[in-house]
mmCIF file of C-alpha atoms and ligand atoms in Angstrom:
data_model
loop_
_atom_site.group_PDB
_atom_site.id
_atom_site.type_symbol
_atom_site.label_atom_id
_atom_site.label_comp_id
_atom_site.label_asym_id
_atom_site.label_seq_id
_atom_site.Cartn_x
_atom_site.Cartn_y
_atom_site.Cartn_z
ATOM 1 C CA MET A 1 -10.287 -2.704 25.548
ATOM 2 C CA THR A 2 -12.764 -4.382 23.176
ATOM 3 C CA LYS A 3 -11.382 -6.718 20.969
ATOM 4 C CA ARG A 4 -10.982 -4.324 17.859
ATOM 5 C CA LYS A 5 -12.089 -5.238 14.163
ATOM 6 C CA LEU A 6 -9.414 -3.298 12.028
ATOM 7 C CA ILE A 7 -9.429 -3.072 8.485
ATOM 8 C CA LEU A 8 -6.434 -1.567 6.338
ATOM 9 C CA PHE A 9 -6.699 -0.736 3.226
ATOM 10 C CA LYS A 10 -3.961 0.154 0.645
ATOM 11 C CA TYR A 11 -4.714 2.563 -1.774
ATOM 12 C CA GLY A 12 -2.326 2.788 -4.950
ATOM 13 C CA GLY A 13 -2.049 5.607 -6.633
ATOM 14 C CA ASN A 14 -3.719 3.962 -10.041
ATOM 15 C CA ALA A 15 -6.915 3.678 -8.351
ATOM 16 C CA MET A 16 -6.751 7.639 -7.556
ATOM 17 C CA THR A 17 -7.049 9.067 -11.252
ATOM 18 C CA ASN A 18 -9.809 11.607 -10.660
ATOM 19 C CA GLN A 19 -11.563 12.731 -7.836
ATOM 20 C CA ASN A 20 -14.542 11.500 -8.548
ATOM 21 C CA LEU A 21 -13.599 7.911 -8.027
ATOM 22 C CA LYS A 22 -11.865 9.122 -4.784
ATOM 23 C CA SER A 23 -14.758 10.009 -3.065
ATOM 24 C CA LYS A 24 -16.742 7.028 -4.205
ATOM 25 C CA ILE A 25 -13.747 5.135 -3.039
ATOM 26 C CA LEU A 26 -13.375 6.959 0.113
ATOM 27 C CA GLU A 27 -17.193 6.690 0.731
ATOM 28 C CA ASN A 28 -17.414 3.291 0.928
ATOM 29 C CA ILE A 29 -14.405 3.171 3.152
ATOM 30 C CA CYS A 30 -15.786 5.400 4.973
ATOM 31 C CA ALA A 31 -19.324 2.993 4.883
ATOM 32 C CA LEU A 32 -17.047 0.543 6.973
ATOM 33 C CA LYS A 33 -16.260 2.749 9.485
ATOM 34 C CA ASN A 34 -20.103 3.800 10.338
ATOM 35 C CA LYS A 35 -20.409 0.370 10.811
ATOM 36 C CA GLY A 36 -18.123 -0.109 13.315
ATOM 37 C CA PHE A 37 -14.956 -1.135 12.058
ATOM 38 C CA GLN A 38 -11.477 0.412 12.273
ATOM 39 C CA ILE A 39 -10.112 1.991 9.291
ATOM 40 C CA ILE A 40 -6.585 2.787 8.490
ATOM 41 C CA ILE A 41 -5.526 4.069 4.710
ATOM 42 C CA ILE A 42 -2.041 3.682 3.581
ATOM 43 C CA HIS A 43 -1.232 4.821 0.434
ATOM 44 C CA GLY A 44 1.409 5.796 -2.388
ATOM 45 C CA GLY A 45 1.278 8.034 -5.510
ATOM 46 C CA GLY A 46 3.041 6.799 -8.352
ATOM 47 C CA PRO A 47 1.676 9.301 -10.939
ATOM 48 C CA PHE A 48 1.455 11.930 -8.654
ATOM 49 C CA ILE A 49 5.764 11.552 -7.929
ATOM 50 C CA LYS A 50 5.996 11.492 -11.310
ATOM 51 C CA GLU A 51 4.238 14.462 -12.530
ATOM 52 C CA THR A 52 5.833 16.399 -9.580
ATOM 53 C CA LEU A 53 9.264 15.456 -10.637
ATOM 54 C CA LYS A 54 8.365 16.230 -13.957
ATOM 55 C CA VAL A 55 7.331 19.651 -13.127
ATOM 56 C CA ALA A 56 10.591 20.416 -11.197
ATOM 57 C CA ASN A 57 12.687 18.930 -14.096
ATOM 58 C CA ILE A 58 14.363 16.034 -12.332
ATOM 59 C CA LYS A 59 14.816 13.003 -14.173
ATOM 60 C CA SER A 60 14.491 9.370 -12.614
ATOM 61 C CA ASP A 61 15.107 5.742 -13.318
ATOM 62 C CA PHE A 62 13.364 2.884 -12.665
ATOM 63 C CA ILE A 63 15.652 -0.473 -11.956
ATOM 64 C CA ASP A 64 13.382 -3.800 -11.390
ATOM 65 C CA GLY A 65 10.157 -1.535 -10.703
ATOM 66 C CA LEU A 66 12.004 1.138 -8.105
ATOM 67 C CA ARG A 67 12.705 4.617 -8.454
ATOM 68 C CA LYS A 68 16.310 5.485 -8.201
ATOM 69 C CA THR A 69 15.843 8.470 -5.610
ATOM 70 C CA THR A 70 18.118 11.050 -5.018
ATOM 71 C CA PRO A 71 18.164 13.109 -2.066
ATOM 72 C CA GLU A 72 16.547 16.341 -4.049
ATOM 73 C CA ALA A 73 14.404 14.088 -5.541
ATOM 74 C CA MET A 74 13.145 12.611 -2.202
ATOM 75 C CA GLU A 75 12.239 16.206 -1.547
ATOM 76 C CA TYR A 76 9.803 16.260 -4.303
ATOM 77 C CA VAL A 77 9.099 12.489 -3.058
ATOM 78 C CA GLU A 78 7.892 13.846 0.010
ATOM 79 C CA MET A 79 6.012 16.961 -1.520
ATOM 80 C CA ALA A 80 3.420 14.712 -3.605
ATOM 81 C CA LEU A 81 2.905 12.141 -1.361
ATOM 82 C CA LYS A 82 2.388 14.442 2.213
ATOM 83 C CA GLY A 83 1.717 17.411 0.441
ATOM 84 C CA LYS A 84 -0.558 16.643 -2.089
ATOM 85 C CA VAL A 85 -1.913 12.963 -2.436
ATOM 86 C CA ASN A 86 -2.351 12.734 1.571
ATOM 87 C CA GLY A 87 -3.611 16.375 2.392
ATOM 88 C CA ASN A 88 -6.252 15.671 -0.369
ATOM 89 C CA LEU A 89 -7.279 12.439 1.148
ATOM 90 C CA VAL A 90 -7.618 13.639 4.556
ATOM 91 C CA SER A 91 -9.662 16.751 3.297
ATOM 92 C CA ILE A 92 -12.068 14.354 1.233
ATOM 93 C CA ILE A 93 -12.656 12.143 4.267
ATOM 94 C CA ASN A 94 -13.404 14.960 6.912
ATOM 95 C CA LYS A 95 -15.763 16.479 4.319
ATOM 96 C CA MET A 96 -17.757 13.144 4.752
ATOM 97 C CA GLY A 97 -18.001 14.120 8.446
ATOM 98 C CA HIS A 98 -15.038 11.592 9.413
ATOM 99 C CA LYS A 99 -11.982 12.579 11.524
ATOM 100 C CA ALA A 100 -9.043 11.704 9.330
ATOM 101 C CA VAL A 101 -5.369 12.390 10.390
ATOM 102 C CA GLY A 102 -2.332 12.506 7.821
ATOM 103 C CA LEU A 103 0.591 11.016 8.875
ATOM 104 C CA SER A 104 3.759 9.482 7.331
ATOM 105 C CA GLY A 105 5.558 6.873 8.896
ATOM 106 C CA LYS A 106 8.132 9.384 10.516
ATOM 107 C CA ASP A 107 5.140 10.360 12.428
ATOM 108 C CA GLY A 108 5.481 9.319 16.308
ATOM 109 C CA GLN A 109 8.194 7.203 14.930
ATOM 110 C CA THR A 110 5.406 4.782 13.736
ATOM 111 C CA VAL A 111 8.046 3.199 10.975
ATOM 112 C CA LEU A 112 11.451 3.099 11.344
ATOM 113 C CA ALA A 113 13.586 3.066 7.895
ATOM 114 C CA LYS A 114 16.132 1.404 6.827
ATOM 115 C CA LYS A 115 18.236 1.667 3.581
ATOM 116 C CA HIS A 116 16.837 -0.511 0.578
ATOM 117 C CA LEU A 117 20.225 -2.723 -0.201
ATOM 118 C CA HIS A 118 19.027 -3.740 -4.262
ATOM 119 C CA THR A 119 20.618 -6.561 -5.983
ATOM 120 C CA HIS A 120 20.120 -6.245 -9.421
ATOM 121 C CA GLU A 121 20.621 -9.494 -11.953
ATOM 122 C CA LYS A 122 22.542 -8.615 -15.124
ATOM 123 C CA ASN A 123 23.838 -10.770 -17.612
ATOM 124 C CA GLY A 124 23.473 -13.946 -15.168
ATOM 125 C CA LYS A 125 25.247 -11.464 -13.079
ATOM 126 C CA LYS A 126 24.457 -10.185 -9.383
ATOM 127 C CA GLU A 127 25.484 -6.726 -8.585
ATOM 128 C CA LEU A 128 24.421 -4.292 -5.993
ATOM 129 C CA VAL A 129 22.891 -0.831 -7.327
ATOM 130 C CA ASP A 130 22.628 2.153 -5.036
ATOM 131 C CA LEU A 131 18.742 3.487 -5.706
ATOM 132 C CA GLY A 132 19.594 6.406 -3.254
ATOM 133 C CA GLN A 133 16.837 6.869 -1.197
ATOM 134 C CA VAL A 134 14.868 4.253 -1.523
ATOM 135 C CA GLY A 135 14.166 2.465 2.038
ATOM 136 C CA ASP A 136 12.723 -0.510 3.437
ATOM 137 C CA VAL A 137 10.840 -1.171 6.993
ATOM 138 C CA GLU A 138 13.346 -2.091 9.988
ATOM 139 C CA SER A 139 10.558 -1.632 12.606
ATOM 140 C CA ILE A 140 7.110 -0.343 13.369
ATOM 141 C CA ASP A 141 5.809 1.059 16.530
ATOM 142 C CA THR A 142 1.984 0.914 16.940
ATOM 143 C CA THR A 143 1.276 3.742 20.043
ATOM 144 C CA LEU A 144 0.585 6.821 18.327
ATOM 145 C CA ILE A 145 -2.124 4.405 15.499
ATOM 146 C CA ASP A 146 -2.989 2.702 18.784
ATOM 147 C CA LEU A 147 -4.119 6.142 20.337
ATOM 148 C CA LEU A 148 -6.157 7.526 16.764
ATOM 149 C CA LEU A 149 -7.753 4.405 16.712
ATOM 150 C CA GLU A 150 -8.869 4.500 20.373
ATOM 151 C CA ASN A 151 -9.829 7.985 19.432
ATOM 152 C CA ASP A 152 -12.131 7.052 16.574
ATOM 153 C CA PHE A 153 -9.553 9.108 13.817
ATOM 154 C CA ILE A 154 -9.220 7.387 10.687
ATOM 155 C CA PRO A 155 -5.138 7.285 10.074
ATOM 156 C CA VAL A 156 -4.283 8.008 6.085
ATOM 157 C CA ILE A 157 -0.168 7.121 6.251
ATOM 158 C CA THR A 158 1.769 7.567 3.380
ATOM 159 C CA CYS A 159 5.003 5.209 2.704
ATOM 160 C CA ILE A 160 7.704 7.580 3.825
ATOM 161 C CA ALA A 161 10.128 7.261 6.638
ATOM 162 C CA SER A 162 13.471 7.943 8.142
ATOM 163 C CA ASP A 163 16.153 6.040 9.677
ATOM 164 C CA LYS A 164 17.788 6.317 12.941
ATOM 165 C CA ASN A 165 19.665 9.358 11.740
ATOM 166 C CA GLY A 166 16.948 11.210 10.262
ATOM 167 C CA ASN A 167 17.758 10.337 6.550
ATOM 168 C CA ASN A 168 14.517 10.214 4.692
ATOM 169 C CA TYR A 169 12.975 6.884 2.664
ATOM 170 C CA ASN A 170 10.589 6.271 0.211
ATOM 171 C CA ILE A 171 9.208 2.829 0.642
ATOM 172 C CA ASN A 172 6.954 0.632 -1.586
ATOM 173 C CA GLY A 173 3.449 1.364 -0.260
ATOM 174 C CA ASP A 174 2.384 -2.469 -0.567
ATOM 175 C CA ILE A 175 5.421 -3.589 1.694
ATOM 176 C CA PHE A 176 4.714 -0.322 3.728
ATOM 177 C CA ALA A 177 1.121 -1.439 4.404
ATOM 178 C CA GLY A 178 1.659 -5.252 4.969
ATOM 179 C CA ASN A 179 3.919 -4.435 7.623
ATOM 180 C CA ILE A 180 1.699 -2.141 9.408
ATOM 181 C CA ALA A 181 -1.378 -4.328 8.754
ATOM 182 C CA GLY A 182 0.868 -7.389 10.320
ATOM 183 C CA ALA A 183 2.022 -5.085 13.335
ATOM 184 C CA LEU A 184 -1.686 -4.275 14.539
ATOM 185 C CA SER A 185 -2.957 -7.828 13.466
ATOM 186 C CA ALA A 186 -5.550 -6.140 10.876
ATOM 187 C CA GLU A 187 -8.982 -8.622 10.729
ATOM 188 C CA GLN A 188 -8.933 -7.698 6.941
ATOM 189 C CA TYR A 189 -5.704 -6.314 4.935
ATOM 190 C CA ILE A 190 -7.141 -5.280 1.968
ATOM 191 C CA ILE A 191 -5.097 -3.648 -0.941
ATOM 192 C CA LEU A 192 -7.032 -1.720 -3.783
ATOM 193 C CA THR A 193 -5.394 -1.975 -7.145
ATOM 194 C CA ASP A 194 -6.817 -1.270 -10.695
ATOM 195 C CA VAL A 195 -7.118 -5.073 -11.285
ATOM 196 C CA ASN A 196 -9.552 -7.623 -10.076
ATOM 197 C CA GLY A 197 -7.492 -9.516 -8.057
ATOM 198 C CA LEU A 198 -4.219 -11.841 -9.111
ATOM 199 C CA MET A 199 -4.840 -13.267 -12.784
ATOM 200 C CA LEU A 200 -3.074 -16.609 -13.433
ATOM 201 C CA ASP A 201 -2.747 -15.172 -16.724
ATOM 202 C CA LYS A 202 -2.367 -11.511 -16.379
ATOM 203 C CA ASP A 203 -4.091 -10.622 -19.029
ATOM 204 C CA ASN A 204 -6.989 -12.798 -18.772
ATOM 205 C CA PRO A 205 -9.427 -11.380 -16.548
ATOM 206 C CA THR A 206 -11.594 -14.652 -16.550
ATOM 207 C CA SER A 207 -8.121 -16.266 -14.692
ATOM 208 C CA ILE A 208 -8.578 -14.691 -11.518
ATOM 209 C CA ILE A 209 -7.328 -16.973 -8.508
ATOM 210 C CA HIS A 210 -10.231 -16.113 -5.673
ATOM 211 C CA GLU A 211 -8.294 -17.931 -3.069
ATOM 212 C CA LEU A 212 -4.948 -18.633 -2.277
ATOM 213 C CA LYS A 213 -2.433 -19.871 0.575
ATOM 214 C CA VAL A 214 0.990 -17.634 1.090
ATOM 215 C CA ALA A 215 2.703 -21.067 0.633
ATOM 216 C CA GLU A 216 1.945 -21.029 -3.124
ATOM 217 C CA ILE A 217 3.227 -17.478 -3.864
ATOM 218 C CA ASN A 218 6.618 -18.750 -4.620
ATOM 219 C CA HIS A 219 5.216 -21.107 -7.033
ATOM 220 C CA LEU A 220 3.397 -18.447 -8.708
ATOM 221 C CA LYS A 221 6.482 -15.918 -8.878
ATOM 222 C CA GLU A 222 8.565 -18.812 -10.517
ATOM 223 C CA ILE A 223 6.096 -19.552 -13.332
ATOM 224 C CA LYS A 224 5.599 -15.562 -13.936
ATOM 225 C CA CYS A 225 2.546 -15.200 -13.379
ATOM 226 C CA ILE A 226 2.859 -12.583 -10.776
ATOM 227 C CA GLN A 227 4.919 -9.754 -12.082
ATOM 228 C CA GLY A 228 5.708 -6.004 -11.778
ATOM 229 C CA GLY A 229 3.410 -4.250 -9.201
ATOM 230 C CA MET A 230 2.085 -7.298 -8.307
ATOM 231 C CA ILE A 231 5.155 -9.054 -6.743
ATOM 232 C CA PRO A 232 5.289 -6.472 -3.488
ATOM 233 C CA LYS A 233 1.692 -6.757 -3.801
ATOM 234 C CA MET A 234 1.938 -10.245 -2.929
ATOM 235 C CA ASP A 235 5.088 -9.891 -0.852
ATOM 236 C CA SER A 236 3.047 -7.711 1.480
ATOM 237 C CA CYS A 237 0.130 -10.020 1.581
ATOM 238 C CA GLU A 238 2.990 -12.681 2.951
ATOM 239 C CA ILE A 239 4.328 -10.325 5.528
ATOM 240 C CA ALA A 240 0.995 -9.209 6.793
ATOM 241 C CA LEU A 241 -0.066 -12.691 7.226
ATOM 242 C CA GLU A 242 3.227 -13.646 8.934
ATOM 243 C CA LYS A 243 3.163 -10.805 11.237
ATOM 244 C CA GLY A 244 -0.393 -11.423 12.618
ATOM 245 C CA ALA A 245 -2.863 -10.137 10.002
ATOM 246 C CA LYS A 246 -5.867 -12.409 9.989
ATOM 247 C CA LEU A 247 -6.532 -11.910 5.982
ATOM 248 C CA ALA A 248 -5.251 -10.314 3.115
ATOM 249 C CA ARG A 249 -7.268 -9.741 0.189
ATOM 250 C CA ILE A 250 -6.293 -7.737 -3.509
ATOM 251 C CA ILE A 251 -9.640 -6.080 -4.954
ATOM 252 C CA ASN A 252 -10.280 -3.024 -7.675
ATOM 253 C CA GLY A 253 -10.075 0.186 -6.322
ATOM 254 C CA THR A 254 -11.491 1.426 -9.511
ATOM 255 C CA VAL A 255 -14.643 -0.393 -8.905
ATOM 256 C CA PRO A 256 -15.512 0.860 -5.631
ATOM 257 C CA GLU A 257 -18.598 -1.188 -5.301
ATOM 258 C CA GLN A 258 -15.925 -4.024 -4.261
ATOM 259 C CA ILE A 259 -15.550 -2.370 -0.889
ATOM 260 C CA SER A 260 -19.005 -2.443 -0.067
ATOM 261 C CA ALA A 261 -19.606 -5.771 -0.916
ATOM 262 C CA LEU A 262 -16.458 -6.980 1.211
ATOM 263 C CA PHE A 263 -18.702 -8.405 4.006
ATOM 264 C CA GLU A 264 -21.714 -9.939 1.870
ATOM 265 C CA HIS A 265 -20.132 -13.099 1.373
ATOM 266 C CA GLN A 266 -19.239 -13.110 -2.234
ATOM 267 C CA LYS A 267 -16.412 -13.760 -4.492
ATOM 268 C CA ILE A 268 -14.932 -10.918 -4.939
ATOM 269 C CA GLY A 269 -11.228 -9.878 -5.694
ATOM 270 C CA THR A 270 -8.100 -12.714 -4.422
ATOM 271 C CA ILE A 271 -8.167 -14.020 -0.917
ATOM 272 C CA ILE A 272 -5.023 -14.910 0.601
ATOM 273 C CA SER A 273 -4.520 -16.713 3.716
ATOM 274 C CA ALA A 274 -1.575 -18.012 5.997
HETATM 275 P P1 ADP B 1 -0.960 0.020 -7.672
HETATM 276 O O1 ADP B 1 -0.846 1.377 -8.420
HETATM 277 O O2 ADP B 1 -2.176 -0.108 -7.098
HETATM 278 O O3 ADP B 1 0.255 -0.422 -7.023
HETATM 279 P P2 ADP B 1 0.671 -1.449 -10.004
HETATM 280 O O4 ADP B 1 0.369 -1.073 -11.036
HETATM 281 O O5 ADP B 1 1.831 -1.195 -9.163
HETATM 282 O O6 ADP B 1 -0.461 -0.623 -8.847
HETATM 283 O O7 ADP B 1 0.257 -2.862 -9.663
HETATM 284 C C1 ADP B 1 -0.980 -3.712 -10.205
HETATM 285 C C2 ADP B 1 -0.835 -4.141 -11.937
HETATM 286 O O8 ADP B 1 0.125 -5.139 -11.566
HETATM 287 C C3 ADP B 1 -1.603 -4.563 -12.484
HETATM 288 O O9 ADP B 1 -2.102 -3.690 -13.052
HETATM 289 C C4 ADP B 1 -1.058 -5.984 -13.314
HETATM 290 O O10 ADP B 1 -1.021 -5.003 -14.477
HETATM 291 C C5 ADP B 1 -0.035 -6.220 -13.247
HETATM 292 N N1 ADP B 1 -0.218 -7.601 -12.934
HETATM 293 C C6 ADP B 1 0.991 -8.133 -12.853
HETATM 294 N N2 ADP B 1 1.117 -9.408 -12.599
HETATM 295 C C7 ADP B 1 -0.531 -9.900 -12.511
HETATM 296 C C8 ADP B 1 -1.183 -10.465 -12.249
HETATM 297 N N3 ADP B 1 -1.239 -11.922 -12.043
HETATM 298 N N4 ADP B 1 -2.751 -10.505 -12.259
HETATM 299 C C9 ADP B 1 -2.971 -9.145 -11.878
HETATM 300 N N5 ADP B 1 -2.257 -8.107 -12.333
HETATM 301 C C10 ADP B 1 -1.151 -8.459 -12.183
HETATM 302 MG MG1 MG B 2 2.425 -0.077 -7.326
#
């Protein structure tokens, strides 16, 4: 097998706000495919889950940024992610002349999940809370993905997987992506989000950190630089690099030109290395 150059994109729901932006992002990603890179897209879709649950009249609470998910809600999460978001991304890519394959972690038993055991801190005390169908990655089997990549397909994978007993879980998209990027030793693991990268001061765009070592992440968490949605992103970069990805990078998906500029040696986004 020739040495592959694989780029794995994590595409977040907040950079999917409109059809035009989505097309631009996918165009830029497909341009990299045309340059000879292998491409994988892994996506979540928080805003779409929210919308679907609202239509179904299902209330859901968040604990520490995680959506408490009943088995009933899980059905709607799957409907939104697999039926709506995934199907739509596959259609757009196909229209661009590439061959996309829509999957979840369940297909080919690519991702084996386990229930996420969550400890929540309340009044200084740690307690275990049951978040229902919220999962973690137990293990990855890359057989199906390898097969698809070797045959020129673009796998588009949503962050749902089952455990050994067939229970379905919604896994944080960043963590899901980081694990797969690691298992495949991706050349680059690129997270598309709605900010230009990691900022030292979240609200000051000029405070962007262009380069970061994994060893520095803990300190940045302690000083509360890394917050909210950025926490699983940084954790996922750590997982990806630890497990074998060569480089991780956070860029702004709402500025699709950043994707085409990735290999032009410009200072774009935040680069995280081991
Ligand atoms: P996505 O849909 O891409 O997963 P999230 O909202 O989950 O998006 O995560 C991105 C958000 O993380 C940013 O919009 C920002 O509000 C937040 N964030 C927290 N800490 C930082 C930081 N230090 N630098 C940049 N963004 C941060
Ligand atoms: Mg997020």
